[in-house]
Amino acid sequence: MYKYDEIDQAIVNERVSQYRDQTRRYLAGELSDEEFRPLRLQNGLYIQRHAPMLRIAVPYGTLSSAQLRKLGEISKRYDRGYGHFSTRQNLQLNWPKLEDVPDILAELATVEMHAIQTSGNCIRNITTDQFAGVAPDEIIDPRAVAEIMRQWSTFHPEFALLPRKFKIAVSGTKQDRAIVQAHDIGLEFYYDEQNKMAIKVWVGGGLGRTPILGSVIREHLEWQHVLTYCEAIIRVYNLHGRRDNAYKARIKILVKALGIDEFREQVEAEWAHLKDNPNTITEAELSRVATYFTEMPYESLPAHDAGFDNAIASNPAFAAWVKRSVHAHKKSGYRAVTLSLKPHGKAPGDATSEQMIAVADLADAYSFGELRVSHEQNLILTDVKLSDVYALWETARANELATPNIGLLTDIICCPGGDFCSLANAKSIPIAEAIQMQFDNLDYLHDIGELELNISGCMNACGHHHVGHIGILGVDKDGSEWYQVTIGGKQGNDASIGAVIGPSFAAEEMPGVVQKLIDVYIAERTPEERFIDTVRRIGIPPFKAHVYGKAVEKADAHV
Ligand code: HEM
Ligand code: SF4
């Protein structure tokens, strides 16, 4: 993975001392709340419902074991013994003390981490596929370009005060796992007819209050120009994006207002004089950064391991876990392994300090000391030998990290919601927990099969509810908490935004509502059909009819 050079380290160290002094002045009453606000936000510190929240950047979801161990130690020492991995592959601490944050940032700097770019109207942490570099369906490993973009976007002077936050995702696989279409800019890498690396550029996607899937602004961009082309896009947005209304300030609104053709023309006009400027990436620079992402020192291994095969044959619990959590790898004899942060009845995405330290140890023992965070809020060891998988499972199970539910209904994506977030309309974590308890039977869960259920506590959509096969959105009606349900959303190449099935529900109704959706699916599905396929084939009405039944009139009363 990327290692800081002395410039990276100096920038981060300086930032820590600046922020230490800013915090001191604020606590001494020399800076007002208003003056301190942008300074803390630039360092990832939000003020939430009960306490500050610190969002720590995990660039493109990659962590070393030393970094995760440090996060475990920090969450124990300065927080309440846990952290929350977010849908943008970052880590959030929910209970740090404002006066401790400079010390936390100083500790993070010792392991090449910071909280810059995790807040504010700048280019945020760049995200990508959690299997980058090891996926068998990978066309191009996007991490070197993602790193170059990280360096370019951090402190980019022109883009520090955009109309609104700006999110970029990169993907280099046939199956998109980075949700490029739901980002302000999505970059899809491929080899063109001349066998040269090229990029398909998507723009104007986003979830939030107005969910929109991105449009293709350029089918073919030579990789050398990725920074200058993004500069052209963001410059047009910076000039013309709306600053008068925060709800209409994202680039998606501008692209929609102008139309993709007009927007493209403006970008191309801007690019005409940005193209070939010093931000054009050279072969030498790409190779220099790519040396940080060369292959791990893999052994030559056979495709099968007798011990692994025997364990599957003799241990059904292990076999069930392998089926969901162990993924194909480009190297013979290796697998990527997902550790579930979704044990039933616990807040999705939360990891205790002990779990973080245990995962760091597992990464050291079995995965070259590296791991990934997925936007589904789980942790992944990317390079595990088949012969080590059983031992890894035993330790993961002892640490409550081996719930065999990856990709299933209880692998819920969930935002912090009303328990923590001051913008929430409703709680989301208790809804996730109640649904997990409703579907606590693993055989049944496996029978239901692949299903993505996503929950957001308000229309800001941090929990990606629009692209969940089942989406749940917290809404406020006359001061009480209700939940709106969508179905048919999907991430990936054939992404879609879910459709609302009807009037909203009270919290206690939610497990039953999800149960009814599943009942329809089980009754209607053809063999091999996933929930989303059935929804796409038969449409919303059968689901709606079963969920509301005769109760529609009653439910309508609280629309
Ligand atoms: C608790 C403090 C949080 C606050 C105040 C907050 C605030 C917001 C706001 C205001 C938006 C809507 C922005 C817009 O559409 O212009 C948003 C979107 C989003 N946030 Fe959060 N958020 C928080 C936590 C999280 C967490 C924990 C995650 C990950 C689990 C997350 C990931 C996202 C994502 C993925 C989006 C929507 C996608 C998009 O940008 O279009 N946020 N957030
Ligand atoms: S979706 Fe709403 S409630 Fe949930 S974290 Fe985002 S802003 Fe907060």
XYZ file of C-alpha atoms and ligand atoms in Angstrom:
610
model
C 0.000 0.000 0.000
C 1.010 3.627 -0.315
C 3.599 4.861 2.175
C 3.943 8.531 3.071
C 7.029 10.332 1.864
C 8.491 13.162 3.922
C 6.197 15.698 2.254
C 3.025 13.761 3.104
C 4.221 13.326 6.671
C 5.209 16.985 7.050
C 1.803 18.150 5.765
C -0.059 15.921 8.183
C 2.177 16.826 11.150
C 1.784 20.529 10.441
C -1.960 20.120 10.262
C -1.971 18.496 13.685
C -0.089 21.379 15.269
C -2.274 23.965 13.538
C -5.370 22.244 14.800
C -3.945 21.870 18.292
C -3.500 25.620 18.443
C -6.955 26.280 16.949
C -8.562 24.028 19.568
C -6.593 25.744 22.324
C -7.759 29.156 21.143
C -11.351 27.965 20.901
C -11.304 26.500 24.409
C -9.715 29.713 25.692
C -12.586 31.712 24.194
C -10.351 33.390 21.589
C -12.278 31.849 18.676
C -16.066 31.911 18.429
C -18.161 28.846 17.539
C -18.584 30.317 14.089
C -14.857 30.877 13.607
C -13.977 27.431 14.908
C -16.602 25.570 12.846
C -14.778 25.493 9.474
C -11.507 24.708 11.238
C -12.891 21.647 12.987
C -14.790 20.504 9.901
C -11.570 20.615 7.876
C -10.288 18.078 10.380
C -13.295 15.783 10.275
C -14.906 16.925 13.511
C -18.688 17.263 13.429
C -20.932 18.206 16.313
C -23.601 15.543 16.564
C -26.614 14.888 18.744
C -24.764 14.057 21.954
C -21.096 14.685 21.349
C -18.566 15.522 18.669
C -18.030 12.901 15.965
C -14.618 12.429 14.374
C -14.513 10.953 10.879
C -11.140 9.449 10.049
C -10.150 8.996 6.406
C -9.373 5.535 5.085
C -8.165 6.291 1.544
C -9.936 3.984 -0.907
C -10.733 1.670 1.994
C -7.180 0.361 2.509
C -5.691 -0.076 5.975
C -2.506 -1.607 7.308
C -2.633 -3.751 10.428
C -0.656 -1.044 12.263
C -3.289 1.526 11.302
C -6.201 -0.638 12.418
C -4.427 -1.485 15.660
C -3.968 2.231 16.248
C -7.660 2.839 15.552
C -8.470 0.131 18.083
C -6.209 1.759 20.683
C -7.578 5.236 19.993
C -11.192 4.091 20.265
C -10.397 2.469 23.596
C -8.421 5.348 25.031
C -10.372 8.346 23.746
C -13.808 6.970 22.911
C -16.182 4.343 24.310
C -14.370 1.295 23.081
C -15.765 1.074 19.559
C -15.869 2.782 16.163
C -18.255 2.796 13.222
C -17.110 1.890 9.710
C -19.070 3.960 7.223
C -20.460 3.418 3.726
C -17.669 5.638 2.460
C -15.029 3.282 3.830
C -14.091 5.679 6.651
C -14.153 5.217 10.410
C -16.272 7.362 12.707
C -15.723 7.829 16.419
C -18.943 8.849 18.100
C -17.767 10.028 21.500
C -14.388 11.778 21.379
C -13.886 14.799 23.615
C -13.265 17.976 21.700
C -10.163 18.730 23.747
C -8.710 15.260 22.998
C -9.000 15.540 19.218
C -5.548 17.125 18.676
C -4.008 14.190 20.572
C -6.049 11.723 18.517
C -4.893 13.380 15.298
C -1.284 13.300 16.532
C -1.601 9.569 17.200
C -3.150 9.026 13.777
C -0.259 10.906 12.150
C 2.173 8.333 13.576
C 0.517 5.697 11.363
C 0.072 7.929 8.281
C -3.569 8.744 8.913
C -5.643 11.890 9.331
C -9.180 13.209 9.178
C -8.677 15.731 6.378
C -11.178 15.638 3.470
C -13.796 13.801 5.487
C -16.028 16.813 5.844
C -16.728 20.164 4.216
C -17.412 21.155 0.649
C -14.232 19.732 -0.795
C -13.331 16.617 -2.759
C -13.915 13.859 -0.220
C -12.132 10.601 0.355
C -11.976 8.663 -2.940
C -13.573 5.237 -2.767
C -13.150 2.047 -4.726
C -13.841 -1.696 -4.870
C -12.824 -3.516 -1.677
C -11.309 -6.282 -3.795
C -9.101 -3.949 -5.867
C -5.885 -5.692 -6.810
C -7.110 -9.230 -6.086
C -10.469 -9.624 -7.855
C -10.437 -12.204 -10.667
C -12.738 -9.958 -12.733
C -10.402 -6.985 -12.419
C -9.399 -5.338 -15.683
C -7.196 -2.667 -14.148
C -6.116 -2.153 -10.547
C -7.339 1.400 -9.902
C -5.405 2.042 -6.686
C -2.388 3.841 -8.167
C -4.603 6.340 -9.967
C -6.781 6.628 -6.847
C -3.655 7.495 -4.840
C -2.548 10.079 -7.406
C -6.033 11.561 -7.199
C -5.876 11.574 -3.411
C -2.679 13.614 -3.526
C -4.087 15.938 -6.161
C -7.382 16.531 -4.355
C -6.061 17.002 -0.802
C -5.701 20.756 -0.365
C -6.495 21.467 -4.029
C -6.675 25.262 -3.627
C -9.331 25.813 -6.271
C -11.677 23.179 -4.874
C -11.570 23.841 -1.134
C -14.890 25.693 -1.119
C -17.123 24.046 -3.686
C -20.869 24.661 -3.681
C -21.205 21.310 -1.877
C -19.222 18.202 -1.030
C -17.808 16.215 -3.916
C -17.418 12.441 -4.086
C -15.384 10.463 -6.580
C -15.388 6.673 -6.971
C -13.079 4.600 -9.168
C -13.632 1.087 -10.456
C -11.517 -1.252 -12.566
C -13.670 -4.362 -12.685
C -16.296 -5.818 -15.005
C -18.780 -5.888 -12.136
C -18.880 -2.432 -10.596
C -18.591 -2.677 -6.828
C -17.744 0.978 -6.224
C -21.202 2.318 -7.264
C -19.638 4.715 -9.771
C -23.087 5.769 -10.959
C -24.043 7.113 -7.531
C -21.106 9.529 -7.310
C -20.460 13.097 -8.385
C -17.780 11.669 -10.648
C -17.452 7.938 -11.340
C -14.386 6.641 -13.169
C -14.567 3.253 -14.821
C -11.209 1.949 -16.054
C -10.894 -0.359 -19.048
C -8.548 -1.292 -21.887
C -9.502 0.255 -25.213
C -9.181 -1.273 -28.682
C -5.509 -0.276 -28.806
C -5.057 -2.073 -25.492
C -4.386 1.205 -23.746
C -5.773 2.064 -20.336
C -8.772 4.342 -20.744
C -11.538 5.697 -18.575
C -15.293 5.953 -19.000
C -16.335 9.036 -17.050
C -19.692 9.296 -15.297
C -20.904 12.555 -13.816
C -23.808 13.877 -11.787
C -24.785 10.819 -9.815
C -25.698 11.006 -6.167
C -28.167 9.810 -3.630
C -29.370 12.162 -0.909
C -32.620 14.094 -1.213
C -32.680 13.897 -5.023
C -31.350 10.502 -6.064
C -29.952 10.493 -9.588
C -27.806 7.961 -11.390
C -24.865 9.510 -13.205
C -24.659 10.137 -16.945
C -21.720 9.289 -19.159
C -19.891 12.501 -19.992
C -17.046 10.773 -21.837
C -16.875 7.228 -23.092
C -13.132 7.321 -23.638
C -10.618 9.396 -21.713
C -6.919 8.635 -21.944
C -5.760 7.982 -18.364
C -3.036 10.645 -18.560
C -5.759 13.285 -18.557
C -7.822 12.118 -15.622
C -6.808 14.986 -13.331
C -7.212 17.744 -15.886
C -10.548 16.374 -17.067
C -11.816 16.186 -13.500
C -10.533 19.731 -12.992
C -12.590 20.854 -15.979
C -15.707 19.154 -14.607
C -15.248 20.525 -11.113
C -14.395 23.997 -12.400
C -17.650 24.182 -14.362
C -19.467 22.991 -11.277
C -17.621 25.450 -9.035
C -18.589 28.305 -11.339
C -22.210 27.415 -11.960
C -23.335 25.089 -9.159
C -25.994 26.668 -6.962
C -24.770 28.236 -3.768
C -28.100 29.779 -2.809
C -29.730 26.531 -1.740
C -27.821 23.691 -0.047
C -30.418 21.186 -1.256
C -29.803 22.109 -4.869
C -26.066 22.571 -4.667
C -24.752 19.160 -5.722
C -23.355 18.727 -9.220
C -26.215 16.367 -10.099
C -28.642 19.298 -9.928
C -26.479 21.368 -12.299
C -26.076 18.485 -14.738
C -29.816 17.903 -14.669
C -30.620 21.591 -15.143
C -28.240 22.032 -18.084
C -28.701 18.595 -19.588
C -25.722 16.299 -20.033
C -24.983 17.548 -23.584
C -24.751 21.206 -22.615
C -22.792 20.310 -19.479
C -20.393 18.237 -21.579
C -19.869 21.135 -23.994
C -18.978 23.462 -21.166
C -16.589 20.931 -19.681
C -14.901 20.271 -23.010
C -14.489 24.024 -23.569
C -12.861 24.336 -20.173
C -10.733 21.288 -20.769
C -9.463 22.688 -24.061
C -7.135 24.944 -22.110
C -6.538 22.723 -19.088
C -5.542 19.686 -21.148
C -1.811 18.925 -21.128
C -1.134 21.228 -18.180
C 1.355 20.019 -15.526
C -1.345 17.902 -13.902
C -1.175 15.556 -16.869
C 0.031 12.253 -15.444
C 3.219 10.902 -16.971
C 4.103 7.229 -17.403
C 6.945 7.781 -14.945
C 4.636 9.163 -12.252
C 2.110 6.379 -12.694
C 4.864 3.750 -12.466
C 6.352 5.454 -9.404
C 3.049 5.341 -7.524
C 2.175 1.895 -8.879
C 5.271 0.464 -7.169
C 3.359 0.850 -3.881
C 0.655 -1.449 -5.188
C 2.665 -4.279 -6.668
C 1.617 -7.853 -5.983
C 2.031 -9.307 -2.533
C 4.792 -11.942 -2.236
C 2.417 -14.787 -3.065
C 3.516 -18.399 -2.882
C 2.850 -20.750 -5.789
C 0.010 -22.835 -4.469
C -2.234 -25.508 -5.905
C -5.850 -24.574 -6.578
C -7.074 -26.965 -3.874
C -6.163 -27.599 -0.282
C -7.128 -30.933 1.241
C -7.455 -29.558 4.781
C -9.821 -26.837 3.573
C -11.904 -29.291 1.550
C -12.137 -31.692 4.499
C -13.184 -28.941 6.879
C -15.981 -27.939 4.488
C -17.139 -31.529 4.194
C -17.128 -32.196 7.932
C -18.169 -28.877 9.444
C -21.485 -27.380 8.245
C -21.015 -24.153 10.222
C -17.661 -23.582 8.523
C -19.143 -24.503 5.140
C -21.991 -22.012 5.585
C -19.543 -19.266 6.463
C -17.244 -20.092 3.529
C -20.176 -19.913 1.132
C -20.905 -16.310 2.112
C -17.598 -14.874 3.295
C -14.846 -16.401 1.198
C -14.355 -14.905 -2.252
C -12.446 -15.858 -5.370
C -8.917 -14.525 -5.787
C -6.838 -13.959 -8.896
C -4.046 -16.135 -7.437
C -4.315 -19.887 -7.231
C -4.630 -21.141 -3.635
C -5.618 -17.724 -2.227
C -8.958 -16.238 -1.201
C -10.309 -12.883 -0.024
C -12.251 -13.179 3.224
C -14.943 -10.831 4.511
C -15.253 -10.447 8.274
C -18.826 -9.538 9.103
C -19.460 -6.414 11.181
C -23.135 -7.392 11.179
C -23.684 -9.825 14.044
C -27.411 -10.027 14.609
C -28.730 -7.491 17.060
C -25.699 -5.160 16.975
C -25.272 -1.814 15.220
C -24.182 -2.565 11.613
C -20.651 -1.422 10.871
C -19.590 -1.069 14.499
C -16.379 -2.723 15.643
C -15.140 -2.778 19.223
C -11.560 -1.822 20.054
C -10.824 -5.483 20.796
C -12.264 -6.529 17.436
C -10.135 -3.973 15.606
C -7.031 -5.252 17.344
C -8.047 -8.872 16.667
C -8.529 -8.098 12.959
C -5.146 -6.360 12.854
C -3.593 -9.515 14.319
C -5.441 -11.668 11.767
C -4.174 -9.438 8.955
C -0.618 -9.880 10.245
C -1.000 -13.627 10.609
C -2.817 -14.361 7.359
C -2.956 -11.435 4.942
C 0.399 -9.677 4.598
C -0.596 -7.118 7.244
C -3.230 -5.370 5.111
C -6.986 -5.184 4.979
C -9.867 -3.284 3.403
C -13.075 -1.622 4.470
C -16.060 -2.208 2.177
C -18.815 0.306 1.560
C -21.098 -2.422 2.858
C -19.400 -1.710 6.208
C -17.452 -4.933 6.627
C -13.706 -5.675 6.864
C -11.865 -7.747 4.286
C -8.626 -9.695 4.438
C -7.672 -9.811 0.785
C -4.858 -12.349 0.589
C -5.528 -15.449 2.661
C -4.067 -18.846 1.819
C -6.713 -21.551 1.474
C -4.831 -23.601 4.033
C -5.212 -20.758 6.577
C -8.930 -20.138 6.111
C -10.070 -22.584 8.796
C -7.759 -21.210 11.488
C -8.779 -17.691 10.529
C -12.443 -18.642 10.863
C -11.935 -20.035 14.357
C -10.353 -16.804 15.584
C -12.877 -14.646 13.723
C -15.720 -16.653 15.267
C -14.295 -16.246 18.752
C -14.326 -12.491 18.136
C -17.910 -12.332 16.770
C -16.623 -11.518 13.284
C -17.870 -14.594 11.483
C -21.637 -14.232 11.152
C -22.232 -16.090 7.871
C -24.489 -13.384 6.449
C -22.387 -11.544 3.861
C -24.623 -10.443 0.988
C -27.721 -11.696 2.811
C -30.656 -9.833 4.288
C -29.025 -9.161 7.661
C -25.815 -7.751 6.124
C -27.599 -4.417 6.435
C -26.048 -1.098 5.407
C -27.178 1.384 8.014
C -26.369 4.992 8.873
C -25.997 6.161 12.507
C -29.509 7.660 12.375
C -31.296 9.221 15.316
C -29.110 7.574 17.932
C -26.230 9.823 16.965
C -26.916 12.099 14.026
C -28.497 15.486 14.589
C -29.988 15.556 11.078
C -31.943 12.325 11.536
C -35.701 12.082 11.207
C -35.754 8.671 12.810
C -33.555 6.036 14.365
C -32.055 3.499 12.011
C -29.872 1.223 14.165
C -32.779 -0.230 16.220
C -34.656 -0.963 12.991
C -31.643 -2.852 11.645
C -31.314 -4.751 14.904
C -35.027 -5.674 14.978
C -34.868 -6.952 11.385
C -31.740 -8.963 12.165
C -33.515 -10.583 15.110
C -36.585 -11.339 12.962
C -34.354 -13.182 10.495
C -32.057 -14.810 13.028
C -32.478 -18.278 11.528
C -29.428 -18.853 9.349
C -30.954 -21.630 7.248
C -33.870 -19.389 6.378
C -31.523 -16.498 5.694
C -29.471 -18.617 3.304
C -32.663 -19.822 1.623
C -33.758 -16.226 1.004
C -30.392 -15.714 -0.646
C -28.734 -12.545 -1.849
C -30.531 -9.461 -0.721
C -29.315 -5.962 0.076
C -31.264 -4.078 2.700
C -30.167 -0.486 3.302
C -31.416 1.951 5.942
C -31.037 5.746 6.211
C -32.351 7.843 9.070
C -33.247 10.760 6.762
C -33.328 11.689 3.106
C -29.618 12.517 3.089
C -29.267 8.824 2.292
C -25.997 8.072 4.068
C -27.253 4.473 4.321
C -27.704 4.206 0.509
C -31.368 3.240 0.894
C -32.168 4.257 -2.699
C -29.940 1.529 -4.110
C -30.931 -1.203 -1.645
C -33.013 -4.070 -3.033
C -35.097 -3.123 -0.014
C -34.574 0.448 1.170
C -35.832 1.919 4.413
C -35.942 5.656 4.987
C -36.724 7.358 8.287
C -39.311 10.120 7.892
C -40.715 12.597 10.339
C -44.473 13.054 10.517
C -45.735 15.491 13.070
C -42.730 14.905 15.259
C -42.906 11.109 15.287
C -40.724 8.547 13.552
C -42.029 6.668 10.505
C -40.384 4.540 7.882
C -40.866 4.607 4.131
C -40.034 1.452 2.187
C -38.644 1.214 -1.332
C -37.909 -1.898 -3.367
C -36.088 -2.490 -6.632
C -33.020 -0.356 -5.948
C -29.700 -1.789 -7.014
C -26.016 -0.918 -7.062
C -23.616 -2.121 -9.740
C -23.573 -1.968 -13.543
C -27.343 -2.160 -13.863
C -27.951 0.248 -10.978
C -31.450 1.483 -10.302
C -33.223 3.691 -7.787
C -35.863 1.901 -5.722
C -39.570 2.777 -5.907
C -41.661 3.619 -2.844
C -44.195 0.880 -2.159
C -46.696 3.095 -0.364
C -47.456 4.857 2.896
C -44.925 4.679 5.692
C -44.881 2.454 8.776
C -44.245 2.713 12.482
C -40.973 1.298 13.825
C -42.549 -1.774 15.390
C -44.197 -2.700 12.076
C -40.909 -2.850 10.170
C -39.771 -6.441 10.805
C -43.251 -7.625 9.778
C -43.184 -5.495 6.621
C -39.843 -6.947 5.561
C -41.207 -10.412 6.338
C -44.146 -9.807 4.007
C -41.865 -8.634 1.207
C -39.872 -11.835 1.647
C -43.046 -13.940 1.674
C -44.024 -12.571 -1.739
C -40.563 -13.199 -3.073
C -40.505 -16.794 -1.813
C -43.924 -17.451 -3.313
C -43.137 -15.864 -6.676
C -39.467 -16.593 -7.309
C -38.241 -18.911 -10.003
C -35.298 -21.171 -9.167
C -32.073 -19.175 -9.083
C -33.908 -15.851 -9.042
C -32.652 -13.311 -6.468
C -35.054 -10.963 -4.689
C -34.093 -8.078 -6.981
C -34.696 -10.164 -10.112
C -38.171 -11.117 -8.912
C -38.983 -7.472 -8.172
C -37.801 -6.485 -11.643
C -39.830 -9.257 -13.262
C -43.152 -8.943 -11.434
C -43.030 -5.268 -10.452
C -44.141 -3.529 -7.268
C -47.917 -4.300 -7.177
C -47.821 -7.887 -5.772
C -45.501 -6.755 -2.989
C -47.615 -3.731 -2.260
C -50.814 -5.742 -2.187
C -49.432 -8.244 0.305
C -47.757 -5.688 2.567
C -50.760 -3.414 2.856
C -53.557 -5.889 2.327
C -56.743 -4.453 3.683
C -54.793 -2.154 5.943
C -54.087 0.299 3.131
C -56.725 2.730 4.251
C -55.444 2.731 7.780
C -51.859 3.142 6.666
C -52.881 5.941 4.308
C -53.972 7.900 7.324
C -50.379 8.590 8.246
C -48.849 9.350 4.836
C -23.452 11.447 11.599
C -23.092 12.463 10.888
C -23.442 12.585 9.446
C -23.905 13.707 8.893
C -24.187 15.017 9.596
C -24.101 13.444 7.493
C -24.589 14.352 6.589
C -24.926 14.066 5.308
C -25.665 14.913 4.431
C -26.187 16.290 4.796
C -25.804 14.265 3.250
C -26.549 14.743 2.001
C -25.686 15.540 1.185
C -26.264 15.948 -0.132
O -27.001 15.186 -0.751
O -25.902 17.036 -0.557
C -25.123 13.019 3.369
C -25.011 12.084 2.361
C -24.275 10.937 2.472
N -23.507 10.540 3.536
Fe -23.629 11.339 5.383
N -23.727 12.178 7.218
C -23.321 11.592 8.385
C -22.882 10.314 8.553
C -22.627 9.458 7.507
C -22.250 8.100 7.677
C -22.033 7.392 9.008
C -22.083 7.588 6.442
C -21.774 6.175 6.100
C -22.419 5.187 6.769
C -22.332 8.636 5.484
C -22.259 8.517 4.097
C -22.975 9.317 3.249
C -23.395 8.930 1.939
C -22.994 7.629 1.247
C -24.218 9.935 1.455
C -25.085 9.936 0.218
C -24.530 9.888 -1.050
C -24.312 11.221 -1.681
O -23.419 11.927 -1.242
O -25.007 11.548 -2.625
N -22.672 9.760 6.165
N -24.577 12.920 4.627
S -28.924 9.591 6.493
Fe -29.544 11.295 7.735
S -29.709 10.366 9.747
Fe -28.446 9.010 8.590
S -26.369 9.705 9.028
Fe -27.050 10.677 7.121
S -27.749 12.643 7.772
Fe -27.699 11.353 9.609
